[in-house]
XYZ file of C-alpha atoms in Angstrom:
753
model
C 13.259 40.961 -21.170
C 14.756 42.439 -17.992
C 17.955 41.185 -16.504
C 16.966 39.265 -13.358
C 18.752 38.601 -10.094
C 19.851 34.980 -10.696
C 21.951 34.155 -7.522
C 19.768 31.063 -6.988
C 21.335 29.624 -10.188
C 24.557 29.189 -8.242
C 22.928 26.558 -6.028
C 22.445 24.307 -9.090
C 24.784 21.861 -10.855
C 25.252 22.367 -14.534
C 22.494 19.947 -15.729
C 20.058 21.336 -13.189
C 20.932 24.905 -14.302
C 20.278 23.992 -17.945
C 16.943 22.523 -17.091
C 16.025 25.728 -15.126
C 17.157 28.290 -17.709
C 15.730 26.594 -20.793
C 12.196 28.046 -20.520
C 11.099 28.081 -24.178
C 9.693 25.099 -26.078
C 9.016 21.574 -24.861
C 11.282 20.315 -22.180
C 11.564 16.919 -20.406
C 13.432 16.600 -17.133
C 14.118 13.042 -16.174
C 14.939 13.254 -12.527
C 16.436 10.255 -10.757
C 15.800 9.681 -7.044
C 17.434 12.249 -4.796
C 18.578 14.343 -7.728
C 17.061 17.701 -6.621
C 13.940 17.483 -8.660
C 11.800 19.798 -6.456
C 14.492 22.432 -6.464
C 14.719 22.338 -10.317
C 10.935 22.464 -10.643
C 10.492 25.458 -8.286
C 13.586 27.448 -9.476
C 12.439 26.954 -13.075
C 9.136 28.695 -12.206
C 10.977 31.376 -10.309
C 13.267 31.858 -13.267
C 10.384 32.250 -15.613
C 8.922 34.933 -13.421
C 12.332 36.633 -13.175
C 12.593 36.561 -17.049
C 9.360 38.472 -17.348
C 6.747 35.676 -17.628
C 3.565 36.915 -15.811
C 2.907 34.537 -12.875
C -0.741 34.214 -13.815
C 0.276 32.726 -17.211
C 2.093 29.749 -15.496
C 0.204 26.538 -14.781
C 2.107 24.123 -12.401
C 0.371 20.770 -11.900
C 1.128 18.426 -9.041
C -0.440 15.269 -7.560
C -0.709 16.310 -3.931
C -1.758 19.562 -2.218
C 1.265 19.238 0.021
C 3.566 19.269 -3.096
C 1.767 22.331 -4.424
C 1.979 24.148 -1.108
C 5.759 23.382 -0.810
C 6.257 24.540 -4.467
C 4.584 27.956 -3.797
C 6.597 28.411 -0.617
C 9.905 27.710 -2.424
C 9.058 29.983 -5.300
C 8.102 32.683 -2.817
C 11.537 32.475 -1.201
C 12.966 33.547 -4.542
C 10.516 35.863 -6.151
C 8.401 37.059 -3.197
C 4.557 37.484 -3.322
C 4.397 36.952 -7.109
C 4.444 33.245 -6.270
C 0.825 33.442 -5.083
C -0.392 34.371 -8.573
C 0.989 31.145 -10.122
C -1.665 28.543 -10.918
C -0.145 25.864 -8.734
C -2.094 22.867 -7.399
C -3.349 19.458 -8.184
C -4.955 18.444 -11.388
C -8.296 18.076 -9.608
C -8.180 21.360 -7.607
C -7.110 23.565 -10.530
C -9.556 21.990 -12.994
C -12.279 22.422 -10.374
C -11.381 26.045 -10.111
C -11.666 26.510 -13.898
C -15.032 24.547 -13.961
C -16.467 26.809 -11.282
C -16.190 29.542 -13.904
C -17.048 27.500 -17.019
C -19.383 24.671 -15.987
C -22.507 26.435 -17.310
C -21.180 25.959 -20.820
C -21.471 22.160 -20.254
C -24.978 22.241 -18.692
C -23.803 22.220 -15.094
C -24.261 24.976 -12.611
C -21.043 26.856 -11.755
C -21.681 26.086 -8.036
C -21.906 22.315 -8.842
C -21.537 19.787 -5.951
C -18.415 17.567 -5.943
C -19.321 13.958 -4.956
C -16.806 12.068 -2.881
C -16.375 8.342 -3.096
C -19.182 7.671 -0.607
C -21.625 9.932 -2.392
C -20.817 8.183 -5.646
C -21.391 4.757 -4.194
C -24.633 5.784 -2.617
C -26.042 7.056 -5.966
C -24.876 3.831 -7.611
C -26.543 1.691 -4.883
C -29.788 3.593 -5.606
C -29.542 2.931 -9.344
C -28.789 -0.753 -8.699
C -31.882 -0.997 -6.474
C -34.050 0.848 -9.091
C -33.010 -1.628 -11.739
C -33.802 -4.577 -9.445
C -30.275 -5.903 -9.839
C -28.677 -8.353 -7.392
C -26.537 -6.139 -5.099
C -24.302 -9.078 -4.241
C -23.381 -9.272 -7.976
C -23.487 -5.573 -8.796
C -21.455 -4.281 -5.838
C -21.467 -0.447 -5.781
C -17.777 -0.177 -5.107
C -16.814 -2.489 -7.905
C -19.266 -0.808 -10.371
C -17.839 2.657 -9.342
C -14.277 1.394 -10.025
C -15.282 0.124 -13.478
C -16.986 3.377 -14.449
C -14.091 5.407 -13.092
C -11.710 3.435 -15.306
C -13.952 4.126 -18.317
C -13.961 7.844 -17.629
C -10.201 7.879 -17.210
C -9.960 6.410 -20.702
C -12.476 8.864 -22.233
C -15.144 6.145 -22.720
C -18.587 7.616 -22.528
C -21.657 5.441 -21.698
C -22.584 5.245 -25.333
C -18.982 4.279 -26.300
C -18.971 1.802 -23.407
C -22.040 0.065 -24.745
C -20.510 -0.155 -28.208
C -17.220 -1.582 -26.975
C -17.347 -5.376 -27.575
C -14.354 -6.032 -25.227
C -15.839 -4.179 -22.299
C -19.247 -5.747 -22.766
C -17.752 -9.253 -23.068
C -15.759 -8.738 -19.856
C -18.891 -7.562 -18.082
C -20.850 -10.506 -19.257
C -18.056 -12.880 -18.170
C -18.235 -11.248 -14.665
C -22.036 -11.687 -14.649
C -22.533 -7.888 -14.757
C -23.777 -7.243 -18.296
C -25.782 -4.066 -17.348
C -22.938 -1.909 -16.033
C -23.353 0.273 -19.149
C -26.921 0.932 -18.044
C -25.818 1.905 -14.542
C -23.133 4.203 -16.106
C -25.779 5.793 -18.340
C -28.162 6.469 -15.482
C -25.333 7.615 -13.159
C -24.249 10.243 -15.631
C -27.875 11.477 -16.044
C -28.382 11.608 -12.288
C -25.149 13.644 -11.776
C -26.243 16.045 -14.519
C -29.693 16.406 -13.015
C -28.294 16.953 -9.479
C -25.719 19.426 -10.807
C -22.917 17.248 -9.365
C -19.492 16.000 -10.487
C -17.432 13.245 -9.024
C -13.558 13.335 -8.933
C -13.270 11.606 -12.267
C -15.668 14.249 -13.790
C -13.334 17.057 -12.799
C -10.927 15.658 -15.386
C -13.533 14.376 -17.873
C -15.518 17.651 -17.910
C -12.334 19.695 -18.232
C -11.417 17.630 -21.277
C -14.966 18.074 -22.581
C -14.745 21.772 -22.042
C -11.584 22.056 -24.087
C -12.438 19.510 -26.750
C -15.982 20.716 -27.575
C -14.805 24.299 -27.198
C -18.128 26.052 -26.489
C -17.862 29.874 -27.150
C -14.121 29.504 -27.959
C -13.273 28.742 -24.300
C -10.294 26.527 -25.312
C -8.453 29.540 -26.880
C -9.035 31.425 -23.664
C -7.126 28.898 -21.536
C -4.530 28.384 -24.244
C -3.722 32.077 -24.031
C -3.923 31.991 -20.233
C -1.470 29.091 -19.726
C 1.497 30.158 -21.839
C 3.818 28.043 -19.683
C 2.887 24.617 -18.269
C 4.851 22.567 -15.651
C 3.886 19.038 -14.673
C 5.391 17.330 -11.706
C 5.518 13.491 -11.404
C 4.540 13.130 -15.039
C 5.060 9.332 -14.885
C 1.940 9.175 -12.683
C -0.374 10.789 -15.187
C -3.197 8.842 -16.761
C -4.419 8.881 -20.421
C -7.070 11.574 -19.730
C -4.601 13.927 -17.954
C -2.207 13.859 -20.809
C -4.942 14.469 -23.402
C -5.973 17.599 -21.508
C -2.411 18.792 -21.496
C -2.142 18.240 -25.260
C -5.297 20.246 -25.894
C -3.780 23.147 -23.889
C -0.459 23.255 -25.697
C -0.610 21.512 -29.066
C -2.243 23.902 -31.538
C -1.261 26.145 -34.493
C 0.975 28.927 -33.339
C 1.506 27.457 -29.882
C 4.802 28.256 -28.095
C 4.566 24.705 -26.680
C 6.139 25.830 -23.457
C 5.471 22.636 -21.600
C 7.941 21.130 -19.146
C 7.417 17.727 -17.717
C 9.333 16.467 -14.675
C 9.389 12.816 -13.755
C 11.168 9.485 -13.606
C 9.920 6.545 -15.653
C 11.767 4.258 -13.220
C 9.426 5.426 -10.431
C 6.154 4.793 -12.337
C 4.268 2.630 -9.754
C 0.617 3.609 -9.892
C -0.906 1.622 -12.742
C -3.542 0.387 -10.385
C -4.782 4.001 -10.220
C -4.839 4.313 -13.946
C -1.432 5.893 -14.306
C 0.414 4.824 -17.511
C 4.141 4.789 -18.086
C 3.377 5.118 -21.763
C 2.788 8.878 -21.303
C 6.427 9.660 -20.374
C 7.751 7.193 -22.853
C 5.632 8.756 -25.617
C 6.382 12.355 -24.768
C 9.421 12.644 -27.121
C 7.377 11.358 -30.032
C 4.619 13.957 -29.380
C 7.005 16.827 -28.974
C 9.663 16.166 -31.605
C 11.897 19.135 -30.733
C 11.872 18.415 -26.975
C 15.037 19.240 -25.001
C 15.740 16.441 -22.518
C 17.769 16.943 -19.345
C 18.651 13.956 -17.211
C 19.361 14.647 -13.558
C 21.540 11.720 -12.797
C 23.531 12.899 -9.770
C 21.993 11.476 -6.562
C 22.573 13.646 -3.507
C 20.694 11.326 -1.099
C 22.276 7.899 -1.058
C 25.624 6.212 -0.836
C 27.296 4.620 -3.826
C 26.291 1.031 -2.753
C 22.666 2.015 -2.680
C 22.754 3.943 -5.965
C 24.698 1.197 -7.785
C 22.210 -1.419 -6.492
C 19.343 0.695 -7.904
C 21.074 0.873 -11.275
C 21.692 -2.904 -11.183
C 18.022 -3.662 -10.613
C 16.363 -1.209 -12.963
C 18.635 -2.345 -15.872
C 16.437 -5.511 -16.109
C 13.484 -3.429 -17.236
C 13.062 -3.404 -21.046
C 10.853 -0.276 -21.361
C 12.793 2.658 -19.941
C 14.500 5.967 -20.656
C 18.169 5.178 -20.334
C 20.066 6.918 -17.545
C 22.827 6.104 -15.065
C 22.357 7.441 -11.607
C 25.646 8.300 -9.792
C 26.795 9.808 -6.525
C 29.913 11.000 -4.982
C 28.876 9.859 -1.473
C 31.231 6.954 -0.879
C 30.779 6.655 2.916
C 28.485 4.112 4.494
C 28.290 0.301 4.671
C 27.251 -2.154 2.021
C 23.708 -3.376 1.757
C 22.746 -5.986 4.358
C 20.545 -8.952 3.560
C 18.791 -10.766 6.468
C 17.391 -14.220 5.982
C 14.891 -15.527 8.533
C 13.261 -18.882 8.961
C 9.789 -17.416 9.613
C 7.937 -14.084 9.369
C 7.897 -13.794 13.101
C 11.618 -14.214 13.216
C 11.876 -11.635 10.431
C 9.967 -9.093 12.674
C 12.344 -9.951 15.569
C 15.493 -9.632 13.376
C 14.356 -6.249 12.137
C 13.763 -5.050 15.699
C 17.175 -6.413 16.753
C 18.829 -4.676 13.840
C 17.152 -1.362 14.661
C 18.438 -1.530 18.305
C 21.892 -2.387 16.900
C 21.788 0.589 14.491
C 20.508 2.927 17.137
C 23.349 1.961 19.470
C 26.107 1.797 16.868
C 25.256 4.752 14.687
C 23.337 6.899 17.254
C 20.228 6.947 15.076
C 16.954 8.541 16.217
C 13.756 6.522 15.646
C 12.481 9.098 13.133
C 15.535 8.313 10.907
C 14.452 4.731 10.447
C 11.699 3.258 8.196
C 10.336 -0.228 7.700
C 8.775 -0.756 4.216
C 6.577 -3.579 3.063
C 4.646 -4.540 -0.026
C 1.179 -4.888 1.532
C -0.215 -3.123 4.542
C -1.157 -6.485 6.171
C 2.526 -7.184 6.788
C 2.706 -4.353 9.425
C 1.301 -6.718 12.062
C 4.545 -8.740 12.449
C 6.650 -5.609 12.765
C 4.267 -3.763 15.103
C 4.227 -6.771 17.467
C 8.059 -7.004 17.430
C 8.587 -3.265 18.017
C 6.043 -3.224 20.834
C 7.860 -6.096 22.603
C 11.004 -4.027 22.510
C 9.180 -0.767 23.628
C 10.259 0.883 20.340
C 8.003 3.814 19.371
C 6.538 3.606 15.933
C 3.836 5.044 13.702
C 2.040 3.841 10.658
C 2.542 6.483 7.973
C -0.633 7.641 6.283
C -2.861 5.019 7.985
C -3.830 3.173 11.097
C -1.841 0.645 13.137
C -2.870 -2.919 12.273
C -5.236 -3.511 15.141
C -6.924 -0.103 14.623
C -7.959 -0.834 11.067
C -11.760 -0.920 10.606
C -11.914 -4.470 9.059
C -9.577 -5.861 11.789
C -11.600 -4.160 14.580
C -14.888 -5.503 12.997
C -13.737 -9.078 12.870
C -12.221 -8.881 16.372
C -15.502 -7.443 17.645
C -17.326 -10.538 16.400
C -14.684 -12.670 18.205
C -15.044 -10.624 21.440
C -18.867 -10.996 21.368
C -18.394 -14.755 20.771
C -16.257 -15.056 23.883
C -18.207 -12.556 26.023
C -21.847 -11.668 25.059
C -21.840 -8.871 27.683
C -19.441 -6.847 25.532
C -21.765 -4.022 24.511
C -19.209 -2.146 22.459
C -18.514 -5.195 20.326
C -22.226 -5.848 19.975
C -22.916 -2.263 18.810
C -20.130 -2.535 16.261
C -21.369 -5.663 14.532
C -25.121 -5.973 15.156
C -25.849 -4.335 11.782
C -22.510 -5.044 9.993
C -22.652 -6.224 7.372
C -26.102 -4.656 6.975
C -28.883 -6.971 8.059
C -31.757 -4.407 8.299
C -31.396 -3.452 11.991
C -31.909 0.304 12.066
C -30.259 2.947 14.304
C -33.460 3.567 16.268
C -33.735 -0.108 17.162
C -30.127 -0.118 18.352
C -30.672 3.077 20.369
C -33.779 1.564 21.928
C -31.852 -1.564 23.000
C -29.021 0.688 24.448
C -31.457 2.761 26.418
C -33.303 -0.210 27.972
C -29.913 -1.830 28.875
C -28.692 1.334 30.514
C -31.956 1.980 32.417
C -32.121 -1.672 33.756
C -28.405 -2.267 34.355
C -28.398 -5.126 31.744
C -26.182 -5.986 28.874
C -27.582 -5.408 25.383
C -27.379 -9.104 24.740
C -29.725 -9.715 27.691
C -32.103 -7.086 26.504
C -32.243 -8.624 22.974
C -33.351 -11.946 24.541
C -36.138 -10.368 26.650
C -37.961 -7.682 24.699
C -40.355 -7.971 21.715
C -39.571 -6.182 18.405
C -41.667 -5.346 15.386
C -41.820 -8.096 12.797
C -38.997 -6.822 10.546
C -36.646 -6.115 13.434
C -37.577 -9.420 15.143
C -36.573 -11.423 12.065
C -33.172 -9.551 11.622
C -32.328 -9.637 15.394
C -33.322 -13.310 15.545
C -30.897 -14.118 12.742
C -28.134 -12.177 14.465
C -28.698 -13.943 17.777
C -28.632 -17.273 16.058
C -25.470 -16.340 14.263
C -23.623 -15.414 17.533
C -24.852 -18.519 19.223
C -23.548 -20.568 16.337
C -20.208 -18.921 16.784
C -20.314 -19.650 20.515
C -21.106 -23.359 19.927
C -18.358 -23.702 17.364
C -15.845 -21.933 19.641
C -16.492 -24.319 22.459
C -15.311 -27.253 20.337
C -12.574 -25.711 18.192
C -9.244 -23.836 18.529
C -8.801 -20.069 17.905
C -7.981 -20.296 14.240
C -10.785 -22.668 13.222
C -13.203 -20.490 15.164
C -11.828 -17.217 13.667
C -11.976 -18.693 10.172
C -15.582 -19.829 10.789
C -16.510 -16.351 12.070
C -14.914 -14.580 9.099
C -16.794 -16.749 6.650
C -20.234 -16.718 8.246
C -20.301 -13.137 9.447
C -20.447 -11.961 5.908
C -17.376 -9.717 6.197
C -15.182 -11.760 3.814
C -18.098 -12.129 1.283
C -18.512 -8.320 1.374
C -14.870 -7.592 0.311
C -14.794 -10.391 -2.182
C -17.942 -9.124 -3.864
C -16.662 -5.570 -4.022
C -13.426 -6.548 -5.795
C -11.857 -3.074 -5.735
C -8.283 -2.316 -4.854
C -9.494 -0.855 -1.517
C -11.451 -4.024 -0.772
C -8.467 -6.122 -1.703
C -6.327 -4.174 0.770
C -8.921 -4.779 3.467
C -9.026 -8.432 2.622
C -5.209 -8.559 2.941
C -5.564 -7.241 6.531
C -8.241 -9.897 7.374
C -5.955 -12.574 5.885
C -3.024 -11.284 7.950
C -5.145 -11.435 11.180
C -6.171 -15.026 10.403
C -2.537 -15.962 9.634
C -1.477 -14.533 12.975
C -4.202 -16.572 14.775
C -3.044 -19.635 12.854
C 0.541 -18.947 13.951
C -0.698 -18.560 17.601
C -2.343 -21.977 17.408
C 0.455 -23.833 15.726
C 3.290 -22.224 17.757
C 4.905 -25.124 19.555
C 7.840 -23.213 20.979
C 7.923 -22.166 24.673
C 10.045 -19.063 25.028
C 12.122 -18.345 28.144
C 10.080 -16.953 31.000
C 6.922 -17.630 28.965
C 4.081 -19.093 31.034
C 3.367 -22.726 30.197
C -0.101 -23.161 28.712
C -1.813 -25.561 26.381
C -4.764 -23.180 25.890
C -5.275 -22.376 22.202
C -8.752 -21.038 22.455
C -10.127 -17.886 20.943
C -10.445 -16.342 24.428
C -6.731 -16.949 24.960
C -5.819 -15.368 21.649
C -7.870 -12.272 22.404
C -6.095 -12.020 25.758
C -2.706 -12.185 23.981
C -3.503 -9.273 21.700
C -5.451 -7.121 24.242
C -2.354 -5.142 25.042
C -1.802 -4.440 21.399
C -5.352 -3.365 20.728
C -5.660 -1.235 23.839
C -2.207 0.276 23.775
C -2.434 4.009 23.982
C -0.499 5.611 21.178
C 1.447 8.773 22.026
C 0.363 11.170 19.324
C 2.716 13.865 20.483
C 5.860 11.756 20.151
C 7.450 12.707 16.900
C 10.514 10.450 17.442
C 8.975 7.324 15.972
C 10.082 4.604 13.608
C 8.000 4.847 10.422
C 6.181 1.778 9.097
C 4.619 2.162 5.571
C 3.908 0.459 2.279
C 6.399 1.092 -0.528
C 3.751 3.042 -2.422
C 3.302 5.395 0.504
C 7.112 5.908 0.816
C 7.528 7.489 -2.588
C 9.114 10.942 -2.332
C 10.393 10.311 1.251
C 13.886 9.630 2.599
C 15.425 8.132 5.734
C 18.880 7.462 6.993
C 18.043 3.756 7.509
C 15.531 1.751 5.501
C 14.392 -1.894 5.948
C 12.769 -3.339 2.825
C 10.924 -6.436 4.098
C 9.123 -9.516 2.789
C 11.383 -9.879 -0.220
C 10.040 -13.233 -1.433
C 8.751 -14.437 -4.749
C 4.867 -14.205 -4.622
C 5.058 -11.383 -2.077
C 7.480 -8.863 -3.604
C 7.055 -9.283 -6.529
C 3.456 -9.881 -5.809
C 1.859 -13.140 -7.003
C -0.698 -11.010 -8.944
C 2.125 -9.504 -11.102
C 3.715 -12.729 -12.263
C 1.411 -13.163 -15.310
C 2.882 -10.490 -17.541
C 6.310 -8.822 -18.083
C 4.779 -5.355 -17.757
C 3.527 -6.176 -14.257
C 6.890 -7.580 -13.284
C 8.534 -4.413 -14.541
C 6.223 -2.303 -12.382
C 7.128 -4.403 -9.310
C 10.817 -3.900 -10.114
C 10.155 -0.129 -10.278
C 8.450 -0.417 -6.915
C 11.531 -2.155 -5.467
C 13.716 0.618 -7.116
C 11.603 3.272 -5.271
C 11.959 1.275 -1.985
C 15.737 1.037 -1.942
C 16.294 4.587 -3.081
C 14.498 5.931 0.023
C 17.653 5.028 1.993
C 20.408 7.564 2.542
C 23.137 5.454 4.292
C 21.829 2.186 5.733
C 19.794 -0.273 3.633
C 18.672 -3.664 4.927
C 16.756 -6.199 2.742
C 14.952 -8.967 4.582
C 13.059 -12.098 3.650
C 11.592 -15.163 5.355
C 11.875 -18.763 4.195
C 8.389 -19.504 5.420
C 5.313 -17.492 6.365
C 1.659 -18.165 6.972
C -0.359 -17.187 3.964
C -4.084 -17.877 3.789
C -3.869 -20.137 6.840
C -1.028 -22.368 5.612
C 2.678 -22.390 6.091
C 4.152 -21.457 2.646
C 7.779 -21.789 1.687
C 9.077 -19.066 -0.671
C 12.205 -18.378 -2.656
C 14.089 -15.179 -2.078
C 12.903 -12.335 -4.378
C 14.521 -12.272 -7.786
C 15.243 -8.537 -7.098
C 17.842 -9.443 -4.424
C 19.592 -11.592 -7.055
C 19.617 -8.691 -9.496
C 21.886 -6.692 -7.215
C 25.621 -7.101 -7.990
C 27.618 -8.956 -5.438
C 29.972 -6.000 -4.774
C 27.089 -3.926 -3.347
C 26.004 -6.510 -0.759
C 27.809 -7.127 2.421
C 26.599 -10.624 3.296
C 23.586 -12.757 3.896
C 23.245 -12.672 7.615
C 20.900 -13.460 10.445
C 21.940 -10.528 12.588
C 22.053 -12.807 15.530
C 23.413 -11.937 18.959
C 25.063 -15.392 18.982
C 26.620 -15.161 15.554
C 29.019 -12.525 14.270
C 29.616 -14.426 11.020
C 27.163 -14.465 8.145
C 24.919 -17.511 8.235
C 26.421 -18.613 4.878
C 29.933 -17.430 5.140
C 30.840 -15.169 2.210
C 28.211 -16.100 -0.429
C 28.515 -15.690 -4.109
C 25.303 -13.979 -5.008
C 25.167 -14.529 -8.656
C 24.584 -17.761 -10.413
C 24.059 -20.161 -7.507
C 22.245 -17.490 -5.401
C 18.887 -19.260 -5.088
C 20.532 -22.548 -4.225
C 22.498 -21.032 -1.387
C 19.521 -19.108 -0.015
C 17.028 -21.988 -0.276
C 14.926 -22.928 2.755
C 15.815 -25.980 4.825
C 14.792 -28.853 2.578
C 11.642 -29.852 4.389
C 8.956 -30.679 1.855
C 5.588 -30.110 3.527
C 3.877 -32.559 1.219
C 6.340 -35.307 2.253
C 6.440 -34.299 5.945
C 4.693 -36.816 8.259
C 4.559 -35.689 11.862
C 5.132 -38.498 14.376
C 2.789 -39.027 17.370
C 3.890 -36.656 20.231
C 4.038 -39.643 22.706
C 6.634 -41.422 20.488
C 9.193 -38.556 20.816
C 12.071 -39.611 23.119
C 15.370 -38.141 24.327
C 18.257 -38.771 22.003
C 16.120 -38.993 18.797
C 16.817 -37.078 15.620
C 13.724 -35.182 14.482
C 12.642 -32.954 11.703
C 10.667 -29.652 12.298
C 8.953 -27.676 9.539
C 10.385 -24.334 10.692
C 13.766 -25.219 12.253
C 14.864 -28.198 10.128
C 16.735 -31.179 11.645
C 17.373 -31.376 15.350
C 18.240 -33.668 18.397
C 16.086 -34.118 21.420
C 18.276 -33.510 24.420
C 15.707 -33.440 27.215
C 11.915 -33.941 27.917
C 10.517 -32.508 31.178
C 7.496 -33.661 33.199
C 5.175 -31.206 31.332
C 6.132 -32.791 28.058
C 8.186 -29.906 26.929
C 11.060 -31.120 24.842
C 14.460 -29.356 24.556
C 15.743 -29.714 21.021
C 18.923 -28.438 19.440
C 18.441 -27.257 15.846
C 21.832 -26.513 14.142
C 20.087 -24.734 11.200
C 18.183 -22.296 13.452
C 19.308 -18.696 12.844
C 18.744 -17.392 16.349
C 18.970 -19.609 19.433
C 19.918 -23.168 18.417
C 18.198 -24.675 21.463
C 14.369 -24.627 21.422
C 11.793 -25.686 23.918
C 8.966 -27.376 22.049
C 5.608 -28.189 23.563
C 5.039 -31.819 22.438
C 1.267 -31.516 22.577
C 1.351 -29.093 19.648
C 4.615 -30.169 18.067
C 4.902 -31.232 14.507
C 8.041 -33.363 14.617
C 8.978 -36.198 12.324
C 11.399 -38.887 13.837
C 14.270 -39.410 11.382
C 16.717 -41.368 13.578
């Protein structure tokens, strides 16, 4: 081999350099957060090329096109144009490239069609219809998810039908014929010369496993060196393909995996942590390099991450460290309510911007579920702080939220044509596009609203029935709205419109996420109705109608977002934050049943994954880390009281500054200097107001001088009641302003003295 120019090696620490220069045999690089993983990955490929490995013999697999592009760019900066000859890309893109050459060996045309998710669902809907199955039971999205999972675990239709556990589960879910749908779907794809995303992996496995015309040896010779990024995110099928490529007689087994078991957070996508844990057993002579130096975060953040992850039983042992000692300890903010949590976060951001001169783009707010963004969006908008939703839409721009609000708008104002067009056939009720276009044309020609047109023209029998049902539905919403408040009406609309049933029936992770957004919207409306506090300068009103609620959010739904402004605070889920970093990070909603999620509490493995998710969240922060939680929040239309997350308790006391409310009125922590271990939960418990024992007194019985109990604010004393029946009450336990103005008409107060 030629002697290469290796000046780039000088940029690496000793462990990184060893990982880069050991290019023969199996290698595992365990890369902690902020440890220079990408640099090691790219320099290792560059080093292989410099040591004489032909670029075309290198296979570098990633999980995103962005990562592959960045990898090629970095390699190019070291070795020049040779970088373009490396097989670098995602599993799906590179396997699709191979199958474009080899698909004919499997009975597919080489120019096969790739079905996206919508195509797949459409084919499945057709099969479900052909089999005369109940589409409310056999929901296409749910069936697709089930079949996708089977493919990822190498289960063919025949094997599926023979698997007693799978069949029993389907029978239990009243879908015993999924195996038939699977069988027909595979046949249809074959006939149409099409593959879906799962097939790109499955057919690649099949190609190598069945080995028609000795094709496996061809690619074993081709890919003499294999690199896999984010190995902890691989599924069972991906790992099996890799083993077929590099485990054979005479193989040099030049495979290097890079990843971090502590950042394995995608089990819901089929990823399994077992792959990275099993790797050392499959490759006995593996060389393992642990990148433990963190270049991103301060010692308080790094030590907190070590504290937390130590509670996981299944892990590759490592100790992340840093020599960055500057920066404050971790802050923990306790709030009474989720609304207050949003306000506290916004207050803290302003404080950080002023004190540390931070730009908006250096700040991120992370949450466990996308539905939580609503609270923070509303708070940031009130303070005129620019923000963006990373990798998604702002709360009121999400389709399911806009759909439900469209039903509400139409209920309040039947002349709202845009709202009508949005929901007249959603969920589908058999009103075709041509019918809707006809109504629109007549309305435009006669200067009428579409609702007026619907009531005056004749339709064919099928359309007449469907439109009649729609009109009756909206009229029922109007009648209900006239007698009920905004929350009761919104709940009624969500149930009877069919939107909620649609998501419940689908049962996929995507549908669950949409349902979370619907629930968050309803919780926000419930909060609007039950809010008894009158803020300073707020207009006095007792109107809790749906029309009033829509008015209150109109500025949020109509607000123009400046797409050109790059200096924005980033809001995102923790899952979306993986791989990113910010100077300041707020990890929010840290309560039991929320983070960790209530769905994860059933098994230790799920709790461990939630803990890894928290680990990912806190290691996004470079200097400033703030953890926040609320004692109470609306969940599913009810006020729920939650304990602080166990993950806060798992952080050692020396890494946390104090439990504080970050209040303008208080410079001291709300609890003095707490001892976080041992008695933590007792100290951080919510005000002892048991909702089941709470019995509100009649509003007219509330008098000046009385001691009262409030669900949110705890104990207080009534100091004044004005002519509008707005009571001024001092609540010593409140974490912001102690003095509250409470509208007695809506107040839930219990007289205690």
